[in-house]
PDB file of C-alpha atoms in Angstrom:
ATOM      1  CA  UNK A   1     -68.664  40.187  43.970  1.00  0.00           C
ATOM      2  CA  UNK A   2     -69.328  38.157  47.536  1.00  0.00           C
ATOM      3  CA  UNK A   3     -66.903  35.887  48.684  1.00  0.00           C
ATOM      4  CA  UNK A   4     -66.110  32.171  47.586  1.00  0.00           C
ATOM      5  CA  UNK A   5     -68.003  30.591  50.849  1.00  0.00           C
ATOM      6  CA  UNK A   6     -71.027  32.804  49.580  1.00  0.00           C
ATOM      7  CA  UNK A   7     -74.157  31.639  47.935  1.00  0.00           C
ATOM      8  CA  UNK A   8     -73.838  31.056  44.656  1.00  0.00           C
ATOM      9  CA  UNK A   9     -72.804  28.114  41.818  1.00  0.00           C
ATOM     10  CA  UNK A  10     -68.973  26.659  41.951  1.00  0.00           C
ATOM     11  CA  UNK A  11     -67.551  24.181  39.571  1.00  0.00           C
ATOM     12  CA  UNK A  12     -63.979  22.724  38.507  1.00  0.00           C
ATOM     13  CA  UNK A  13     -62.660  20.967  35.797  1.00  0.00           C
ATOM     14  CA  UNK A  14     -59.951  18.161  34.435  1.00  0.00           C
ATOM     15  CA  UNK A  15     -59.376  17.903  31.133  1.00  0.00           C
ATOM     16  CA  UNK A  16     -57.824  15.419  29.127  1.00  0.00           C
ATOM     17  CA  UNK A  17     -57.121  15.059  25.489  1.00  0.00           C
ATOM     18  CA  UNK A  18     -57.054  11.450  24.896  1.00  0.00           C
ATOM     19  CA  UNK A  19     -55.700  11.862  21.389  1.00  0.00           C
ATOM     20  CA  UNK A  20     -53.573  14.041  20.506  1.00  0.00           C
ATOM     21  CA  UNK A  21     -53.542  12.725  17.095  1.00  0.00           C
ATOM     22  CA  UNK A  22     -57.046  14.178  16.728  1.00  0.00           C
ATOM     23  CA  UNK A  23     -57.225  17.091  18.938  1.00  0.00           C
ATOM     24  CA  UNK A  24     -54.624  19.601  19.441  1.00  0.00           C
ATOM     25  CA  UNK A  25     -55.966  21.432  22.073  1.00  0.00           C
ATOM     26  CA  UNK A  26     -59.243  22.335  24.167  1.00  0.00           C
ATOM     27  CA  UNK A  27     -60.132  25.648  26.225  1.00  0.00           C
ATOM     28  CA  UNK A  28     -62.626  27.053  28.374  1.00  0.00           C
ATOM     29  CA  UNK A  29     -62.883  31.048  29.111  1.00  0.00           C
ATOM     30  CA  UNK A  30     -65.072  32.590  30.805  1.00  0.00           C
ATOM     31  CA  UNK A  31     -65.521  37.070  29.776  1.00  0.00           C
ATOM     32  CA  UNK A  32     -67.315  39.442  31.593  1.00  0.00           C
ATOM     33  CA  UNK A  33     -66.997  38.348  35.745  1.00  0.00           C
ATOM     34  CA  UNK A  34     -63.277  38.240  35.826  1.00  0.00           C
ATOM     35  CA  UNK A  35     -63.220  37.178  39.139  1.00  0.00           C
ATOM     36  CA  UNK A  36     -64.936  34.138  38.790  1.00  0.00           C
ATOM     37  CA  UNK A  37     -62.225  31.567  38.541  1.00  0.00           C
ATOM     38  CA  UNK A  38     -59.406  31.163  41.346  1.00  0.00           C
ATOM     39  CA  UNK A  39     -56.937  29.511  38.271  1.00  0.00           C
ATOM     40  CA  UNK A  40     -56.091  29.067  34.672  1.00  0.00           C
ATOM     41  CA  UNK A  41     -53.702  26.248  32.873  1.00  0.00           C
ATOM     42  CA  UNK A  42     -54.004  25.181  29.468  1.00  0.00           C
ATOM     43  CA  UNK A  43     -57.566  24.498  29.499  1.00  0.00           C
ATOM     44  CA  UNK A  44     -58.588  27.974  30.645  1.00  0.00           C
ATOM     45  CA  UNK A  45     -60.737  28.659  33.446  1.00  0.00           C
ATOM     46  CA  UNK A  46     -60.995  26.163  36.586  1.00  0.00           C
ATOM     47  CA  UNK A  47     -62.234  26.573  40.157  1.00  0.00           C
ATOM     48  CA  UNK A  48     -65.053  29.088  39.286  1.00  0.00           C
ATOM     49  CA  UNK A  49     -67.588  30.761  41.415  1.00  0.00           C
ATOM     50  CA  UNK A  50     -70.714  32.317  40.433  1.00  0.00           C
ATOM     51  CA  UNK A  51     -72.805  34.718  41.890  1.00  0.00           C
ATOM     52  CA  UNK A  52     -76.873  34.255  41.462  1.00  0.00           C
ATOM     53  CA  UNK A  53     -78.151  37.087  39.094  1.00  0.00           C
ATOM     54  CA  UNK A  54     -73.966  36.858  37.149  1.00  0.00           C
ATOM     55  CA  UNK A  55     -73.777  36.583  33.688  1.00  0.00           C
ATOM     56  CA  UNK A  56     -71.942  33.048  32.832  1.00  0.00           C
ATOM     57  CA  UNK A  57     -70.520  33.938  29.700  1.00  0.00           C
ATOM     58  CA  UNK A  58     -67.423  32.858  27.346  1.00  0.00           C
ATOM     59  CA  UNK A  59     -66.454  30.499  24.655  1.00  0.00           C
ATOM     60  CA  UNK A  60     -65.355  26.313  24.566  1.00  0.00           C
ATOM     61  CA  UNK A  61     -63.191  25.688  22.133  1.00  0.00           C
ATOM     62  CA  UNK A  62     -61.523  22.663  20.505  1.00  0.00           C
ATOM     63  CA  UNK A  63     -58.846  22.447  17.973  1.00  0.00           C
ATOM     64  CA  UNK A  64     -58.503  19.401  15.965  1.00  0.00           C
ATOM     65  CA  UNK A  65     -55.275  18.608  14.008  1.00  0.00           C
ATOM     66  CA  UNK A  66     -55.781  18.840  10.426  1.00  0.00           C
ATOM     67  CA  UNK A  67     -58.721  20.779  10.601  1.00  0.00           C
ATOM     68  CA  UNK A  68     -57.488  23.269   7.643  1.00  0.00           C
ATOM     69  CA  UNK A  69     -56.693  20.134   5.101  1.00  0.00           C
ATOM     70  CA  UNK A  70     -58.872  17.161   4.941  1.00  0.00           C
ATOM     71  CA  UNK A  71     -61.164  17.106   7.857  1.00  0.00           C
ATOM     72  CA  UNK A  72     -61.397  13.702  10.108  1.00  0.00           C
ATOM     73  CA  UNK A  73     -65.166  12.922  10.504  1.00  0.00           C
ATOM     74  CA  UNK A  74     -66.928  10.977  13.161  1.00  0.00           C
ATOM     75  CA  UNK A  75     -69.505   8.789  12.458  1.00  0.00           C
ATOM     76  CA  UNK A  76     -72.983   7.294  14.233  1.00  0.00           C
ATOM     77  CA  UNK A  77     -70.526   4.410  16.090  1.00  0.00           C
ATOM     78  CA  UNK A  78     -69.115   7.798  17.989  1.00  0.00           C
ATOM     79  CA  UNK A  79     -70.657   8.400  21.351  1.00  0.00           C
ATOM     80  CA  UNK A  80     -71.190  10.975  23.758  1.00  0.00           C
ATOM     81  CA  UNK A  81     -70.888   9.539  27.269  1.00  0.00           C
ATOM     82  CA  UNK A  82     -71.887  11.046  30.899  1.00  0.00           C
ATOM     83  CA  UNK A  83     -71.536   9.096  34.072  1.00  0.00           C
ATOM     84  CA  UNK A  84     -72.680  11.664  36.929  1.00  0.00           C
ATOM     85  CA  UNK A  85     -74.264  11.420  39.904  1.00  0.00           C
ATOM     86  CA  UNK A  86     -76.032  14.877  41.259  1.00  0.00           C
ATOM     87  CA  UNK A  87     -78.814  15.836  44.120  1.00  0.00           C
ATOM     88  CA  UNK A  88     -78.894  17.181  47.318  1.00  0.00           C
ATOM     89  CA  UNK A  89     -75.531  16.223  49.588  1.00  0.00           C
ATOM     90  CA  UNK A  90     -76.674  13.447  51.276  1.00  0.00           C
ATOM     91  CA  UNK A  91     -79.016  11.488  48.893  1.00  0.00           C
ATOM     92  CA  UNK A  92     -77.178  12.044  45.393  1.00  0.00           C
ATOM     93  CA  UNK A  93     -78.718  10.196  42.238  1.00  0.00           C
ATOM     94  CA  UNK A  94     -76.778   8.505  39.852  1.00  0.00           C
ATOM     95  CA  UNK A  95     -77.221   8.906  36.360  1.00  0.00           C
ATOM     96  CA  UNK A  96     -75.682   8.186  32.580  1.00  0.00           C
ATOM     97  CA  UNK A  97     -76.298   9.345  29.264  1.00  0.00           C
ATOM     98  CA  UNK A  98     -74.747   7.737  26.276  1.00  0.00           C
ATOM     99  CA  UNK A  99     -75.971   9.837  22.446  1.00  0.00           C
ATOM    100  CA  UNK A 100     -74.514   9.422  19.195  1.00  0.00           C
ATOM    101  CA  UNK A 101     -72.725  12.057  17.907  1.00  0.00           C
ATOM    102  CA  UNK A 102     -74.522  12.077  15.081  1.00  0.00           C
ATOM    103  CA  UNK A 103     -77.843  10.287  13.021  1.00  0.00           C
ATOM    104  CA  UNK A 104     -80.237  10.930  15.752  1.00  0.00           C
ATOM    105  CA  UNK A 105     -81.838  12.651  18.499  1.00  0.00           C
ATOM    106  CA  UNK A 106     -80.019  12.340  21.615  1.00  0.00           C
ATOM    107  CA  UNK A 107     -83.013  11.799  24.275  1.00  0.00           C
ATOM    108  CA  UNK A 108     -81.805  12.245  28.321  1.00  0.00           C
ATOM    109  CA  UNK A 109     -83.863  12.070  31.425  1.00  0.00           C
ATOM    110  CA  UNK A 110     -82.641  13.988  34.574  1.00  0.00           C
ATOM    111  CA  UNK A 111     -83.941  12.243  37.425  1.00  0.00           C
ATOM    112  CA  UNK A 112     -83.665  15.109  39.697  1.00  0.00           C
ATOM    113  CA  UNK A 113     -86.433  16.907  38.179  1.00  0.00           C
ATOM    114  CA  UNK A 114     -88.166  14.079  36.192  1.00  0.00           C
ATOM    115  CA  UNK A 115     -87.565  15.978  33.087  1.00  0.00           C
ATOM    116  CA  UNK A 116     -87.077  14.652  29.351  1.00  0.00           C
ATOM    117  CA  UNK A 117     -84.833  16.407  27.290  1.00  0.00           C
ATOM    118  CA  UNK A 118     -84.001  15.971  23.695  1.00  0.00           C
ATOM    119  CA  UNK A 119     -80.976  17.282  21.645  1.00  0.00           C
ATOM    120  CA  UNK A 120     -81.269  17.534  18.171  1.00  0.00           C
ATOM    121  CA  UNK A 121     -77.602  16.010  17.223  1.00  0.00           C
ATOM    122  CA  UNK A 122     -76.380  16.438  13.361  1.00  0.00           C
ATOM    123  CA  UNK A 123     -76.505  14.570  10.784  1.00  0.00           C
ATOM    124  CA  UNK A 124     -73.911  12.093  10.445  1.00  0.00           C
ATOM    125  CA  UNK A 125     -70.710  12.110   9.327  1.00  0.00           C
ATOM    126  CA  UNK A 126     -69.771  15.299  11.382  1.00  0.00           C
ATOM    127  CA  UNK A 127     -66.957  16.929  10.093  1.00  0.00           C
ATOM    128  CA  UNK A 128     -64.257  17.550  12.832  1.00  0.00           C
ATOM    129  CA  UNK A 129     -63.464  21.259  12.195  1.00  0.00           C
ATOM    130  CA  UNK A 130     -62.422  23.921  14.765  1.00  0.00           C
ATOM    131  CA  UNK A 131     -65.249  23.852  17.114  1.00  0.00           C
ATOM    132  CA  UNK A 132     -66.162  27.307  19.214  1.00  0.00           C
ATOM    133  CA  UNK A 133     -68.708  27.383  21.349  1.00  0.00           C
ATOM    134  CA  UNK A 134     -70.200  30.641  22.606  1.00  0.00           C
ATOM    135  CA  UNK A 135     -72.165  31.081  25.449  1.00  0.00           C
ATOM    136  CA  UNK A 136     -73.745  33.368  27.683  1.00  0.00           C
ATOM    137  CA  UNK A 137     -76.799  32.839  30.467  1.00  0.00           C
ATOM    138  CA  UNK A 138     -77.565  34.982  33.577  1.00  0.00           C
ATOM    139  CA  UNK A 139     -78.072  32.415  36.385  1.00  0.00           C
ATOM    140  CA  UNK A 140     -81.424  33.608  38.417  1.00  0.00           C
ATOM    141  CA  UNK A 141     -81.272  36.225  40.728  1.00  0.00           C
ATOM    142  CA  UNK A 142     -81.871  33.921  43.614  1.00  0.00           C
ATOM    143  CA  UNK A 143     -81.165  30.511  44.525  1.00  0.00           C
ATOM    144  CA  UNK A 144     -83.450  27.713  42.810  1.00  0.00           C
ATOM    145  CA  UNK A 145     -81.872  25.448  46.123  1.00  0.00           C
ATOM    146  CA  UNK A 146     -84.093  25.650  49.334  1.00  0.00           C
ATOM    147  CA  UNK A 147     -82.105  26.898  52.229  1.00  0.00           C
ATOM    148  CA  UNK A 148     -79.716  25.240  54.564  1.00  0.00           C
ATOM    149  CA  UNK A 149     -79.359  23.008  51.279  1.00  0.00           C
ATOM    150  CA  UNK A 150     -76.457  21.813  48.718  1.00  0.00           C
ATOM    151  CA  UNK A 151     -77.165  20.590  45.538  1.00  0.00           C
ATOM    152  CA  UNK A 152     -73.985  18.983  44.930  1.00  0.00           C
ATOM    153  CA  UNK A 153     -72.855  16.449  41.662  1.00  0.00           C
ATOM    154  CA  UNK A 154     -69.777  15.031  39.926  1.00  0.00           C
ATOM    155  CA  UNK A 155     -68.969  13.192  36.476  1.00  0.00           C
ATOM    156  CA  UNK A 156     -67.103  12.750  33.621  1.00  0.00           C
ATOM    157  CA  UNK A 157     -67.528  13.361  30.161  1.00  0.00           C
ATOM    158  CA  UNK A 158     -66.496  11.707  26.827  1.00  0.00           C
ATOM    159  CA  UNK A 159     -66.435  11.179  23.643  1.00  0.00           C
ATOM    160  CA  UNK A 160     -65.658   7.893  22.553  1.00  0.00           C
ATOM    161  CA  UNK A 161     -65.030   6.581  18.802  1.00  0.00           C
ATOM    162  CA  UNK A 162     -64.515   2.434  18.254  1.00  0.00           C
ATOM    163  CA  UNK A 163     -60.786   3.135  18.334  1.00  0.00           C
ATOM    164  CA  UNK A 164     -61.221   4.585  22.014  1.00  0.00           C
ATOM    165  CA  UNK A 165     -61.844   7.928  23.567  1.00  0.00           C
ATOM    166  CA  UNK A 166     -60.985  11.393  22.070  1.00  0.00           C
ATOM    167  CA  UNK A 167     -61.445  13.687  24.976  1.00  0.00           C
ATOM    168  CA  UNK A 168     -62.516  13.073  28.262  1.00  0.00           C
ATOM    169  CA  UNK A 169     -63.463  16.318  31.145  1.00  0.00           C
ATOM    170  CA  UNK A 170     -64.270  15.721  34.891  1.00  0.00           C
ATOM    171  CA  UNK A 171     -65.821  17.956  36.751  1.00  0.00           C
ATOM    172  CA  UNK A 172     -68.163  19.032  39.957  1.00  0.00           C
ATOM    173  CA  UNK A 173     -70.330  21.418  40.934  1.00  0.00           C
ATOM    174  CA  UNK A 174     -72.210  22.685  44.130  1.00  0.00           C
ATOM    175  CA  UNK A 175     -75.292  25.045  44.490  1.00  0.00           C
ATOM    176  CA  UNK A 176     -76.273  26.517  47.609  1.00  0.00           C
TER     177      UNK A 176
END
């Protein structure tokens, strides 16, 4: 694997459980390149670098207290919510995205590419069991970004019930 100034994707996280009456704990972990974050806490991988042509692979998980009784359940009032702002270094673009949780398709526009994207969310309620999350993509073998340019973008992320939020991550990323 190249160095950390290399080419390549880089992100980091904060994590914060809101409610810890709801959700015991939350982790990210990343298998396969095990050099790609510099550190690990609670929350499992932060300050990661990847390598065009790696393998991003690994699991989210959230556990949510009571999950082996009676499950807690969110309803449509529950929202996803994403304030970010993204594009190249000097001329970023800020964008949100607010989606139920639940009842209907979650529609979102990313300005940098002019693209429409729609999630198909559950149907509502959702029940709040263990949630893992698997994934695993191979990032191209080259860099989508022209050169001698950074794609660059911050935000947060939440999820917010009428009693207030449940989780909430920050985070950043740059592409070169």
């Amino acid at each position: 694997m190249s160095g950390w100034r290399d080419l390549g994707l880089k992100f980091s996280r904060k994590i914060s459980i809101v409610d810890s009456d709801t959700i015991s704990s939350a982790k990210l972990t990343f298998s396969g390149n095990g050099k790609s974050c510099k550190h690990s806490d609670q929350y499992g991988g932060n300050d990661c670098k990847f390598d065009w042509g790696d393998r991003i692979a690994g699991e989210f998980e959230v556990k949510f207290v009571g999950a082996d009784e009676k499950s807690p359940e969110l309803g449509g009032n529950t929202t996803i919510e994403v304030d970010m702002k993204a594009g190249p270094k000097m001329s970023q673009t800020d964008f949100q995205i607010s989606c139920q949780v639940c009842g209907q398709d979650c529609v979102v526009e990313i300005p940098l590419v002019a693209k429409k994207v729609t999630i198909k969310m559950p149907d509502c309620p959702v029940k709040l069991k263990n949630l893992e999350l698997n994934f695993d993509q191979a990032l191209p073998e080259k860099s989508p970004v022209p050169t001698l340019m950074t794609i660059a973008g911050d935000g947060t992320v939440r999820v917010v019930t009428p009693q207030g939020k449940l989780i909430e991550a920050q985070f950043n990323f740059e592409m070169k």
